[in-house]
Short mmCIF file of C-alpha atoms in Angstrom, two decimals:
data_model
loop_
_atom_site.label_atom_id
_atom_site.label_comp_id
_atom_site.label_asym_id
_atom_site.label_seq_id
_atom_site.Cartn_x
_atom_site.Cartn_y
_atom_site.Cartn_z
CA MET P 230 65.75 11.11 -9.09
CA SER P 231 66.88 7.70 -10.90
CA SER P 232 65.33 4.44 -10.41
CA PRO P 233 67.86 2.45 -7.90
CA ALA P 234 69.91 -0.35 -9.30
CA LYS P 235 67.38 -3.19 -8.46
CA CYS P 236 65.16 -1.94 -11.43
CA ALA P 237 68.88 -2.54 -13.62
CA THR P 238 69.52 -6.24 -14.94
CA VAL P 239 72.65 -7.61 -16.20
CA LEU P 240 72.91 -6.96 -20.01
CA THR P 241 75.11 -8.19 -22.66
CA CYS P 242 77.34 -6.00 -24.73
CA LYS P 243 80.56 -6.14 -27.09
CA ALA P 244 83.55 -5.33 -25.60
CA ALA P 245 87.28 -5.35 -26.81
CA VAL P 246 88.69 -8.27 -24.63
CA ALA P 247 92.71 -9.33 -24.14
CA TRP P 248 93.18 -12.39 -23.58
CA GLY P 249 96.78 -12.31 -22.88
CA PRO P 250 99.76 -9.77 -22.59
CA GLY P 251 100.35 -8.25 -25.88
CA GLU P 252 97.37 -10.65 -27.65
CA PRO P 253 95.47 -9.03 -30.28
CA LEU P 254 92.28 -7.81 -28.54
CA ALA P 255 88.99 -9.85 -29.23
CA LEU P 256 85.64 -8.53 -29.89
CA GLU P 257 83.84 -10.50 -27.74
CA GLU P 258 80.00 -10.63 -25.87
CA VAL P 259 80.29 -9.82 -22.21
CA GLU P 260 77.40 -9.61 -19.14
CA VAL P 261 77.66 -6.76 -17.43
CA ASP P 262 76.22 -6.36 -13.93
CA PRO P 263 74.18 -3.82 -12.81
CA PRO P 264 76.07 -1.27 -10.50
CA LYS P 265 76.12 -2.12 -6.95
CA ALA P 266 75.58 0.50 -4.14
CA MET P 267 77.20 4.01 -4.84
CA GLU P 268 78.06 2.76 -8.34
CA ILE P 269 76.70 3.85 -11.81
CA ARG P 270 76.64 1.44 -15.39
CA ILE P 271 77.10 3.92 -18.06
CA LYS P 272 76.83 3.47 -21.60
CA VAL P 273 80.21 4.19 -23.48
CA VAL P 274 80.06 7.19 -26.45
CA CYS P 275 83.92 7.71 -26.91
CA SER P 276 87.18 6.30 -25.76
CA SER P 277 90.65 7.94 -26.09
CA LEU P 278 93.39 5.09 -26.39
CA CYS P 279 96.35 6.34 -23.50
CA ARG P 280 99.65 5.06 -23.57
CA SER P 281 99.08 3.37 -20.35
CA ASP P 282 96.61 1.00 -21.45
CA VAL P 283 99.27 -0.36 -24.00
CA THR P 284 102.07 -0.27 -21.51
CA GLN P 285 99.95 -2.22 -19.42
CA TRP P 286 98.30 -4.29 -22.36
CA GLU P 287 101.66 -5.08 -23.55
CA SER P 288 103.17 -6.21 -19.63
CA LYS P 289 103.74 -9.16 -18.28
CA ALA P 290 103.98 -8.47 -14.61
CA GLN P 291 100.47 -9.40 -13.73
CA PRO P 292 99.41 -12.57 -15.96
CA SER P 293 96.86 -13.31 -13.73
CA LEU P 294 95.09 -9.87 -14.38
CA PHE P 295 94.12 -11.60 -17.75
CA PRO P 296 91.76 -11.60 -19.28
CA ARG P 297 91.24 -7.89 -18.94
CA ILE P 298 89.43 -4.82 -20.53
CA PHE P 299 91.41 -1.82 -20.81
CA GLY P 300 90.17 1.87 -21.20
CA HIS P 301 89.82 4.57 -19.27
CA GLU P 302 89.89 8.03 -21.03
CA ALA P 303 86.24 7.93 -21.80
CA SER P 304 82.71 9.73 -21.96
CA GLY P 305 79.46 8.33 -21.74
CA VAL P 306 75.57 8.59 -20.53
CA VAL P 307 74.72 7.29 -17.13
CA GLU P 308 72.66 4.50 -18.26
CA SER P 309 71.58 3.16 -14.60
CA VAL P 310 72.46 4.08 -10.74
CA GLY P 311 73.05 1.98 -7.83
CA GLU P 312 71.76 2.36 -4.29
CA GLY P 313 72.74 5.62 -2.68
CA VAL P 314 73.50 7.37 -5.42
CA THR P 315 71.93 11.04 -5.99
CA GLU P 316 74.72 13.16 -7.47
CA PHE P 317 73.90 11.30 -10.87
CA GLU P 318 70.62 10.36 -13.05
CA VAL P 319 69.78 8.29 -16.07
CA GLY P 320 70.63 10.09 -18.80
CA ASP P 321 73.55 12.50 -17.39
CA HIS P 322 76.81 12.91 -19.57
CA VAL P 323 79.78 11.98 -17.81
CA LEU P 324 83.20 11.79 -18.18
CA THR P 325 84.99 8.72 -16.50
CA VAL P 326 88.60 9.13 -14.32
CA PHE P 327 91.22 6.90 -12.83
CA ILE P 328 91.68 8.33 -9.74
CA GLY P 329 88.02 9.19 -7.71
CA GLU P 330 87.48 12.00 -5.29
CA CYS P 331 84.92 10.52 -2.24
CA GLN P 332 85.29 13.90 -1.18
CA SER P 333 85.15 12.63 2.50
CA CYS P 334 88.59 11.24 3.42
CA LYS P 335 91.70 12.71 5.07
CA HIS P 336 92.90 14.13 1.78
CA CYS P 337 89.70 14.96 -0.16
CA PHE P 338 88.99 17.20 2.94
CA SER P 339 91.86 19.06 2.73
CA GLY P 340 91.62 20.44 -0.28
CA ARG P 341 95.45 19.99 -1.21
CA SER P 342 95.65 16.57 -2.28
CA ASN P 343 94.04 14.47 -5.43
CA ILE P 344 95.15 11.21 -3.84
CA CYS P 345 92.16 10.06 -2.67
CA GLN P 346 92.10 7.19 0.07
CA LYS P 347 88.91 5.34 -0.65
CA LEU P 348 89.30 5.60 -4.37
CA GLY P 349 93.04 6.05 -5.48
CA LEU P 350 94.65 3.88 -8.65
CA GLU P 351 92.76 0.62 -8.79
CA ARG P 352 95.71 -1.83 -9.70
CA LYS P 353 94.04 -5.42 -8.90
CA GLY P 354 91.43 -5.12 -11.88
CA VAL P 355 88.37 -5.07 -9.85
CA MET P 356 86.38 -2.32 -8.39
CA HIS P 357 87.00 -0.36 -5.41
CA THR P 358 82.95 -1.36 -3.54
CA ASN P 359 83.52 -5.00 -3.18
CA GLN P 360 86.99 -5.93 -4.74
CA LYS P 361 85.14 -8.15 -7.25
CA THR P 362 84.80 -7.42 -11.60
CA ARG P 363 81.13 -6.58 -13.03
CA PHE P 364 82.46 -7.98 -16.23
CA SER P 365 82.21 -11.75 -17.41
CA ILE P 366 82.01 -14.43 -20.13
CA ARG P 367 80.37 -17.26 -19.22
CA GLY P 368 80.19 -17.43 -16.08
CA ARG P 369 84.24 -15.92 -15.85
CA PRO P 370 85.43 -12.87 -14.33
CA ILE P 371 86.71 -10.54 -17.27
CA TYR P 372 89.27 -8.42 -14.93
CA HIS P 373 89.24 -4.30 -15.03
CA TYR P 374 91.65 -1.80 -15.39
CA CYS P 375 91.68 1.39 -13.42
CA ALA P 376 88.42 0.60 -12.16
CA VAL P 377 86.82 1.97 -15.84
CA SER P 378 87.52 -0.53 -19.01
CA SER P 379 85.90 1.82 -21.14
CA PHE P 380 86.95 -0.45 -24.15
CA SER P 381 83.09 -2.14 -24.01
CA GLU P 382 79.93 -0.27 -24.90
CA TYR P 383 78.64 -0.83 -21.35
CA ALA P 384 80.72 0.16 -17.98
CA VAL P 385 79.92 0.00 -14.24
CA VAL P 386 82.37 2.81 -12.33
CA HIS P 387 82.09 3.66 -8.84
CA SER P 388 80.12 7.08 -8.47
CA GLY P 389 83.39 9.30 -7.57
CA CYS P 390 84.93 8.28 -10.46
CA ALA P 391 82.77 9.73 -12.67
CA VAL P 392 82.35 13.58 -13.28
CA LYS P 393 79.21 14.72 -14.45
CA ILE P 394 79.76 16.99 -17.69
CA SER P 395 77.79 19.58 -19.80
CA LYS P 396 75.25 17.62 -22.30
CA ASP P 397 77.08 20.48 -24.91
CA ALA P 398 80.30 19.21 -24.86
CA PRO P 399 81.10 17.17 -27.60
CA MET P 400 82.05 13.54 -26.19
CA ASP P 401 84.53 12.72 -29.34
CA ARG P 402 86.75 15.33 -27.90
CA ILE P 403 86.10 16.20 -23.94
CA CYS P 404 87.18 12.35 -23.25
CA LEU P 405 90.42 13.43 -23.64
CA LEU P 406 90.57 15.32 -20.63
CA SER P 407 89.95 11.92 -18.74
CA CYS P 408 93.52 11.48 -18.21
CA GLY P 409 96.79 12.67 -20.57
CA VAL P 410 95.96 16.35 -21.77
CA ALA P 411 94.00 16.94 -18.32
CA ALA P 412 97.70 15.70 -16.88
CA GLY P 413 99.63 18.30 -18.96
CA PHE P 414 97.71 21.35 -18.15
CA GLY P 415 97.45 20.60 -14.54
CA ALA P 416 101.52 20.04 -14.11
CA VAL P 417 101.71 23.38 -15.25
CA TRP P 418 99.21 25.98 -14.19
CA LYS P 419 98.43 23.61 -10.72
CA VAL P 420 102.19 21.72 -10.00
CA ALA P 421 104.27 24.15 -11.29
CA ASP P 422 102.03 27.25 -11.47
CA VAL P 423 104.68 28.37 -14.63
CA SER P 424 104.82 32.35 -14.43
CA LYS P 425 104.57 34.28 -17.68
CA GLY P 426 108.17 35.64 -19.46
CA SER P 427 109.20 31.97 -17.91
CA THR P 428 111.77 29.54 -20.02
CA VAL P 429 110.27 25.78 -20.07
CA VAL P 430 111.83 22.60 -20.88
CA ILE P 431 109.43 19.16 -21.95
CA PHE P 432 111.15 15.96 -21.99
CA GLY P 433 108.78 13.76 -24.34
CA LEU P 434 106.64 15.26 -27.04
CA GLY P 435 103.56 12.90 -26.70
CA THR P 436 100.11 13.58 -25.83
CA VAL P 437 101.13 14.74 -22.28
CA GLY P 438 104.33 16.98 -23.39
CA LEU P 439 102.25 18.87 -25.90
CA SER P 440 99.36 19.61 -23.40
CA VAL P 441 102.28 20.90 -21.17
CA ALA P 442 103.81 22.72 -23.97
CA GLN P 443 100.30 24.43 -24.62
CA ALA P 444 99.62 24.98 -21.01
CA ALA P 445 103.11 26.76 -20.74
CA LYS P 446 102.43 28.78 -23.84
CA LEU P 447 98.93 30.23 -22.47
CA ARG P 448 100.83 30.91 -19.40
CA GLY P 449 103.14 33.00 -21.49
CA ALA P 450 106.29 31.24 -20.78
CA SER P 451 109.04 33.01 -23.19
CA GLN P 452 110.81 29.83 -24.18
CA ILE P 453 109.77 26.48 -24.65
CA ILE P 454 112.21 23.93 -25.30
CA GLY P 455 111.18 20.02 -26.50
CA VAL P 456 113.40 17.04 -26.26
CA ASP P 457 112.81 14.03 -28.11
CA ASN P 458 114.57 11.68 -30.26
CA ASN P 459 111.61 11.57 -32.97
CA PRO P 460 112.06 14.22 -35.35
CA ARG P 461 108.46 13.99 -36.95
CA LYS P 462 107.53 15.29 -33.37
CA PHE P 463 108.93 18.83 -34.19
CA GLU P 464 106.95 20.22 -36.57
CA LYS P 465 103.85 19.21 -34.55
CA GLY P 466 105.08 20.62 -31.60
CA LYS P 467 105.21 24.00 -33.25
CA SER P 468 101.38 24.35 -33.48
CA PHE P 469 101.00 23.73 -30.00
CA GLY P 470 103.93 26.57 -28.50
CA VAL P 471 107.26 24.62 -28.52
CA THR P 472 109.72 27.36 -29.89
CA SER P 473 113.19 25.37 -29.89
CA PHE P 474 114.16 21.65 -30.20
CA ILE P 475 116.54 19.34 -29.36
CA ASN P 476 117.15 15.78 -30.94
CA PRO P 477 119.37 13.89 -28.63
CA ASP P 478 120.59 11.42 -31.37
CA ASP P 479 122.15 15.09 -32.62
CA CYS P 480 123.83 16.48 -29.57
CA ASN P 481 127.39 15.59 -29.22
CA GLU P 482 127.58 16.77 -25.20
CA PRO P 483 125.43 16.13 -22.46
CA ILE P 484 121.80 17.07 -22.68
CA PRO P 485 122.06 19.58 -19.85
CA GLN P 486 124.67 21.53 -21.27
CA VAL P 487 123.02 22.17 -24.49
CA ILE P 488 119.83 23.71 -22.48
CA LYS P 489 122.33 25.40 -19.87
CA ARG P 490 123.71 27.37 -22.81
CA MET P 491 119.99 27.97 -24.84
CA THR P 492 118.92 29.44 -21.41
CA ASP P 493 121.68 31.31 -19.44
CA GLY P 494 122.21 28.60 -16.94
CA GLY P 495 118.80 26.50 -17.06
CA ALA P 496 115.38 26.34 -17.58
CA ASP P 497 112.89 27.78 -14.72
CA TYR P 498 110.75 24.55 -15.00
CA SER P 499 111.62 21.35 -16.75
CA PHE P 500 108.39 18.29 -17.15
CA GLU P 501 109.53 15.09 -17.18
CA CYS P 502 106.82 13.08 -19.79
CA ILE P 503 108.53 10.21 -21.14
CA GLY P 504 108.09 7.64 -17.95
CA ASP P 505 111.68 7.00 -17.92
CA THR P 506 113.62 7.68 -14.53
CA GLY P 507 116.83 8.92 -16.44
CA ALA P 508 115.12 11.54 -18.24
CA VAL P 509 114.21 12.40 -14.49
CA SER P 510 117.98 13.10 -13.57
CA THR P 511 118.59 14.80 -16.73
CA ALA P 512 115.44 16.84 -16.25
CA LEU P 513 116.75 18.21 -13.19
CA GLN P 514 120.21 19.00 -14.38
CA SER P 515 118.74 20.85 -16.74
CA CYS P 516 116.81 23.32 -14.55
CA SER P 517 118.56 26.70 -12.86
CA ASP P 518 120.13 26.46 -9.63
CA ALA P 519 118.09 28.29 -6.64
CA TRP P 520 114.31 28.01 -8.08
CA GLY P 521 114.52 25.41 -10.88
CA MET P 522 111.46 22.80 -10.50
CA THR P 523 110.89 19.55 -12.33
CA VAL P 524 107.92 18.16 -12.51
CA THR P 525 107.65 14.29 -13.12
CA LEU P 526 104.47 12.78 -15.64
CA GLY P 527 105.68 9.81 -16.91
CA VAL P 528 105.10 6.47 -15.43
CA PRO P 529 108.56 4.05 -15.93
CA LYS P 530 108.22 0.86 -17.40
CA THR P 531 110.79 -0.37 -15.91
CA ASN P 532 113.92 0.85 -13.08
CA PRO P 533 111.42 2.79 -10.79
CA GLU P 534 113.92 4.36 -8.75
CA VAL P 535 115.43 7.62 -9.45
CA SER P 536 119.07 8.32 -9.03
CA LEU P 537 120.56 11.98 -7.96
CA HIS P 538 123.12 13.52 -6.89
CA TYR P 539 122.22 15.29 -3.42
CA ALA P 540 123.78 19.04 -5.09
CA GLN P 541 121.04 19.05 -7.55
CA LEU P 542 119.07 19.23 -4.81
CA LEU P 543 121.29 21.21 -1.69
CA SER P 544 121.32 24.08 -4.97
CA GLY P 545 117.77 24.90 -4.28
CA LYS P 546 116.31 22.95 -6.77
CA THR P 547 113.05 21.25 -6.55
CA LEU P 548 111.75 17.74 -7.74
CA LYS P 549 107.95 17.04 -7.48
CA GLY P 550 105.77 14.25 -8.78
CA SER P 551 102.32 14.66 -10.41
CA LEU P 552 99.50 12.48 -10.71
CA PHE P 553 96.60 13.79 -13.02
CA GLY P 554 97.87 17.05 -12.99
CA GLY P 555 96.81 17.30 -9.41
CA TRP P 556 93.27 17.75 -10.44
CA ARG P 557 90.56 17.00 -7.91
CA PRO P 558 88.17 15.35 -10.39
CA LYS P 559 84.97 16.26 -9.25
CA THR P 560 85.99 19.59 -8.12
CA ASP P 561 88.15 20.72 -10.99
CA LEU P 562 87.44 19.11 -14.16
CA PRO P 563 84.16 20.91 -14.90
CA SER P 564 86.39 23.90 -15.20
CA LEU P 565 88.64 22.49 -17.21
CA VAL P 566 85.92 21.38 -19.44
CA GLN P 567 84.90 24.65 -19.72
CA LYS P 568 87.48 26.10 -20.93
CA TYR P 569 87.52 23.87 -23.90
CA MET P 570 84.07 25.18 -24.24
CA ASP P 571 85.03 28.84 -23.79
CA LYS P 572 87.49 27.83 -26.47
CA GLU P 573 90.15 28.68 -23.77
CA ILE P 574 91.98 25.34 -24.49
CA HIS P 575 92.20 23.16 -27.90
CA LEU P 576 92.11 19.54 -27.90
CA GLU P 577 91.11 19.04 -31.74
CA ASP P 578 94.88 18.79 -32.40
CA PHE P 579 95.50 15.90 -30.29
CA VAL P 580 93.46 13.91 -32.09
CA THR P 581 95.49 12.15 -34.69
CA HIS P 582 92.62 9.38 -35.81
CA ASP P 583 88.94 8.67 -34.90
CA ILE P 584 88.41 4.75 -35.41
CA ILE P 585 85.24 2.27 -34.96
CA PHE P 586 85.04 0.32 -32.21
CA ASP P 587 85.22 -2.80 -34.69
CA ASN P 588 88.77 -1.31 -35.68
CA ILE P 589 90.31 -0.81 -32.07
CA ASN P 590 93.65 -2.96 -32.64
CA GLU P 591 94.34 -0.55 -35.31
CA ALA P 592 94.62 2.12 -32.72
CA PHE P 593 97.07 -0.11 -30.53
CA ASN P 594 99.35 -0.55 -33.83
CA LEU P 595 99.46 2.78 -33.65
CA MET P 596 100.40 3.96 -31.01
CA LYS P 597 103.01 0.89 -30.38
CA GLU P 598 104.87 2.23 -33.96
CA GLY P 599 104.31 5.78 -32.36
CA LYS P 600 102.25 6.97 -35.41
CA CYS P 601 99.81 8.92 -33.43
CA LEU P 602 99.05 11.08 -30.37
CA ARG P 603 95.31 10.05 -29.47
CA CYS P 604 93.39 7.98 -31.58
CA VAL P 605 89.72 7.84 -30.22
CA ILE P 606 87.62 5.07 -30.20
CA HIS P 607 83.59 5.61 -31.71
CA MET P 608 81.84 3.13 -29.28
CA GLN P 609 78.53 3.27 -30.97
CA LYS P 610 77.50 3.07 -34.73
#
């Protein structure tokens, strides 16, 4: 068992700090506190940039949560452990996760939910344990993102928000399973439970949408339709299993009508991966009556309310939400990592850029311009 946190001290490291919404990240020397009770401090090895990092960095909705360190899709090595931690030891390889699994609350205990009541999505820029930060610059608190903040050479996370992984797993690729890619796989396999021979339509062919495509292909879907107004994504989509493409800008009729004609009455499953509530309604209209299911994975930037005609539900269609693909981090992620190790799933094609930490702003610019899927930030030289 590792030495407790009382042996750990405050350390200084480099972190990418956002001092204000949309401002270029500044590489700063930050102080990182030792882990508190039930926390661990990790040396971050790789962290992939997620669309939500960019969205929240640009957002002016919570200006009080700056300065802030973003990043949450990370792999790393345990550097020290806090009091009460028995699951991890110094030197363990881990994935960070933006929602935890305490394994004791009502939802965790049910086995039917990944909405942990103790370690749910953290929105206040602090740690779950005591509602304070673990980062500072000359005494000034630096806020967290999703209680992870992996765009720092070292980060403190709750032990319930980390998953131990094999030391044989490549850190620079396995970090993708911390959020977006895993969310797409889970939406197909756990939430929708897509069946062999079914028809699938995907709205949005970013990282999440393409992971939905790969998962649907592995399930044996007979038709996988991709909907996106960026034609550059169509060729990429073919390698993930997309069989047909629709560019809304090229259509002279409503998208649901196009899809119903292509699928003989509507898709068996549709997945909204854009983060647009209008697309949720379009996706549901594109489903088959009686058994069609729409799963929404995107997080809207604006207009969070969904508007539907009641007839869409009266006809027997189903609308389901999906957070992290329904995966319970500690219970389910190790098996997903093993699928990658066994070459049952592929992560390499999601990585369009490998970038050193000093050039992290390049990754943000690529994401803003729609020129990447996942940029992997290599934290250590």
